[in-house]
Coordinates of C-alpha atoms in Angstrom, one line a residue:
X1 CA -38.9 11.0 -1.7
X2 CA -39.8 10.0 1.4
X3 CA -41.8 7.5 3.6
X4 CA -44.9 10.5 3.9
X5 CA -44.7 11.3 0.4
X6 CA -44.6 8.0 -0.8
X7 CA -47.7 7.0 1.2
X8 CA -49.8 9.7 -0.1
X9 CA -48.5 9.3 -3.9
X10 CA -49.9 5.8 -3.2
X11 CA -53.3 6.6 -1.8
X12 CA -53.5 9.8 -4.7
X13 CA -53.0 7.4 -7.3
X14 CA -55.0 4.3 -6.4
X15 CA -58.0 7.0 -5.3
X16 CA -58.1 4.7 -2.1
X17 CA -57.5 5.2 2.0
X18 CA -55.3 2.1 3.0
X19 CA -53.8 1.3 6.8
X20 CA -50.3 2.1 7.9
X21 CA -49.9 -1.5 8.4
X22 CA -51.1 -1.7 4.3
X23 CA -49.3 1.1 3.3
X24 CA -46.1 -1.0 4.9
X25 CA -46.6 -4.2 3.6
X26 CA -46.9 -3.0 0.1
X27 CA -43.9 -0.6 0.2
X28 CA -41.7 -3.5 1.4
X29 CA -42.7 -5.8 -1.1
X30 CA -42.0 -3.7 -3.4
X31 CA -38.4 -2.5 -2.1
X32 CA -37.8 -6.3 -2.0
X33 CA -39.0 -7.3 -5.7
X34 CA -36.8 -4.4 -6.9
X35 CA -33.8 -5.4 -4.8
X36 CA -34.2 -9.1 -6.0
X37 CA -34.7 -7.9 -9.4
X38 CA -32.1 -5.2 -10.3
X39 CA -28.0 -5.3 -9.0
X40 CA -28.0 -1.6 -7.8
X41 CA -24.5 -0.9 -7.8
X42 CA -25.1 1.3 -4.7
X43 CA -25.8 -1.7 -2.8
X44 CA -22.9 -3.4 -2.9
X45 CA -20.7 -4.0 -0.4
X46 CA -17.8 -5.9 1.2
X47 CA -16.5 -7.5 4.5
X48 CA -14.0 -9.6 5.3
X49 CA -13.9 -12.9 7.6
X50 CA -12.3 -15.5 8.7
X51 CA -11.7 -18.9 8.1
X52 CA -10.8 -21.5 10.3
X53 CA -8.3 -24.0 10.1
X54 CA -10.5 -27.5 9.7
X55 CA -13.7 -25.8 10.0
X56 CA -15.6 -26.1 6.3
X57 CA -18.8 -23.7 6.9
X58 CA -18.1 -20.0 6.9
X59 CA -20.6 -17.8 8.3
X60 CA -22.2 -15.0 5.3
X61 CA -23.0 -11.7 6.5
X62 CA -26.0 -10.4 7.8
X63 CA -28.7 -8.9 4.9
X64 CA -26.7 -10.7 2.2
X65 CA -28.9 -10.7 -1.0
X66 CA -26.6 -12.1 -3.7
X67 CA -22.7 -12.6 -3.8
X68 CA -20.6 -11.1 -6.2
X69 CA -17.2 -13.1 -5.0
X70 CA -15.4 -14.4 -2.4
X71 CA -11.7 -14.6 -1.9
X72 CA -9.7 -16.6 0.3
X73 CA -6.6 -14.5 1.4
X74 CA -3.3 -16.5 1.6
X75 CA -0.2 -14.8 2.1
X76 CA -1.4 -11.2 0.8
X77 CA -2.5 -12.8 -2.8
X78 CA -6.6 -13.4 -3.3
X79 CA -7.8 -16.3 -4.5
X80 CA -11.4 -16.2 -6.1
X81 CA -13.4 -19.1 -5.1
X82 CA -16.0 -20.1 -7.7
X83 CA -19.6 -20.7 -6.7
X84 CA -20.8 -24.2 -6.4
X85 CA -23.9 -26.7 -5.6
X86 CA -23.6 -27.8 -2.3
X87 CA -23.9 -31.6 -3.9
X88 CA -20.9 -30.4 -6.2
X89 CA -19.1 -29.6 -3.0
X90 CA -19.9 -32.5 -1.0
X91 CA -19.2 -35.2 -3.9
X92 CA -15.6 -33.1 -4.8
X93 CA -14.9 -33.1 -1.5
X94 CA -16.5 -36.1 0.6
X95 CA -13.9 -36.1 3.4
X96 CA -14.3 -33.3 5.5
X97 CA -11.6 -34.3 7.1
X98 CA -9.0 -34.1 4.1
X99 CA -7.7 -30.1 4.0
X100 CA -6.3 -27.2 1.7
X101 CA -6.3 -24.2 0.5
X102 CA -10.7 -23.8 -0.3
X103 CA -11.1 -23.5 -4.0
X104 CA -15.0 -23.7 -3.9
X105 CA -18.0 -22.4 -2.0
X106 CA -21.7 -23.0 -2.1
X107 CA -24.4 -22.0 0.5
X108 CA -25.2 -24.3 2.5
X109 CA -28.3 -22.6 4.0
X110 CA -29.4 -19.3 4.9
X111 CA -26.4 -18.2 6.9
X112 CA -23.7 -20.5 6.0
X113 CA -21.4 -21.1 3.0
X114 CA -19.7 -24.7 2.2
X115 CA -15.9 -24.6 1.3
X116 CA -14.6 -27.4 -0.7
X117 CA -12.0 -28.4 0.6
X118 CA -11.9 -27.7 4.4
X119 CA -9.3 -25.4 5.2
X120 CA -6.1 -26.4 6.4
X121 CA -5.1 -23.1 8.0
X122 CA -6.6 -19.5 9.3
X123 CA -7.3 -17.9 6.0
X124 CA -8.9 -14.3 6.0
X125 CA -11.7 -14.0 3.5
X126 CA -13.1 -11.1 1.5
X127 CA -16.9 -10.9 0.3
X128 CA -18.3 -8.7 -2.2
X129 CA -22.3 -9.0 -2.1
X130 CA -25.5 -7.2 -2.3
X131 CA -27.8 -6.7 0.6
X132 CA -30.8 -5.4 1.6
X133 CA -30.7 -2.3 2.8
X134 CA -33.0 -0.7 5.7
X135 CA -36.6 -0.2 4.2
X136 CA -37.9 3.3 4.0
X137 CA -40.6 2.4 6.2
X138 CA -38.1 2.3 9.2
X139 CA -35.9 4.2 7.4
X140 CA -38.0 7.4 6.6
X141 CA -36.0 8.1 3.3
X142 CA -33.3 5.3 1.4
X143 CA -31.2 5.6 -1.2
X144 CA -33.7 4.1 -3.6
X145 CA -36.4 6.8 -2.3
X146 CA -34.1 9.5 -3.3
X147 CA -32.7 8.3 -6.1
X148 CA -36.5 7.1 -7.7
X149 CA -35.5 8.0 -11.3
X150 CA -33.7 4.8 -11.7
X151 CA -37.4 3.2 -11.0
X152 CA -40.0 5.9 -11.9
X153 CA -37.6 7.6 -14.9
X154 CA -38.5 11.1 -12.5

């Protein structure tokens, strides 16, 4: 389905005229409960990173919604870190100063992870996470939109 036919669908059934700007809002809201809500396994994805010697904060991707791992890379073999409080991290670890190989992550805030410890050395780093995709309102037609029998059972 798309954006068009999803507008009018929504005007047919609620027997009501509503604004683009109305129309948008509410299509949005609702991509975003149902992307907060369900792990659709087609919006998964991964990217890799870096990590810098001495530097604990690592910098998430862009449209991140959840994380499924991380992995610090050392030598060819992944390590998986295991998710964390950030007050975990900072009492584990209370020497920013004091290095190795990172074991834990939290987030930190909206576009940063924590490592605990710092790292002691350039380590690559592989993410596996959900996201949020484009919305079909800038989109025209989404993955969701055309794969609506996961939501509407059509």
């Amino acid at each position: 389905m798309d954006y068009a036919s999803l507008k009018q669908n929504i005007q047919d059934i609620c027997e009501q005229t509503f604004t683009d700007a109305q129309l948008a809002m509410f299509t949005e809201q609702a991509e975003q409960k149902i992307y907060a809500t369900v792990e659709l396994p087609a919006l998964r994805k991964n990217q890799t990173g870096s990590m810098t010697s001495g530097n604990k904060y690592l910098t998430m991707p862009t449209n991140m919604l959840y994380v499924y791992s991380l992995a610090v890379i050392n030598n060819g073999s992944y390590g998986y870190l295991l998710n964390k409080d950030v007050n975990f991290i900072r009492e584990a670890y209370p020497d920013p100063a004091s290095t190795g190989l990172p074991k834990h992550y939290a987030i930190f805030d909206q576009n940063t992870f924590i490592l605990g410890p710092t790292p002691n050395s350039n380590y690559s780093a592989e993410i596996h996470f959900g996201y949020y995709p484009e919305s079909i309102v800038t989109a025209g037609t989404t993955w969701l939109g055309t794969e609506r029998d996961i939501v509407t059972g059509k």
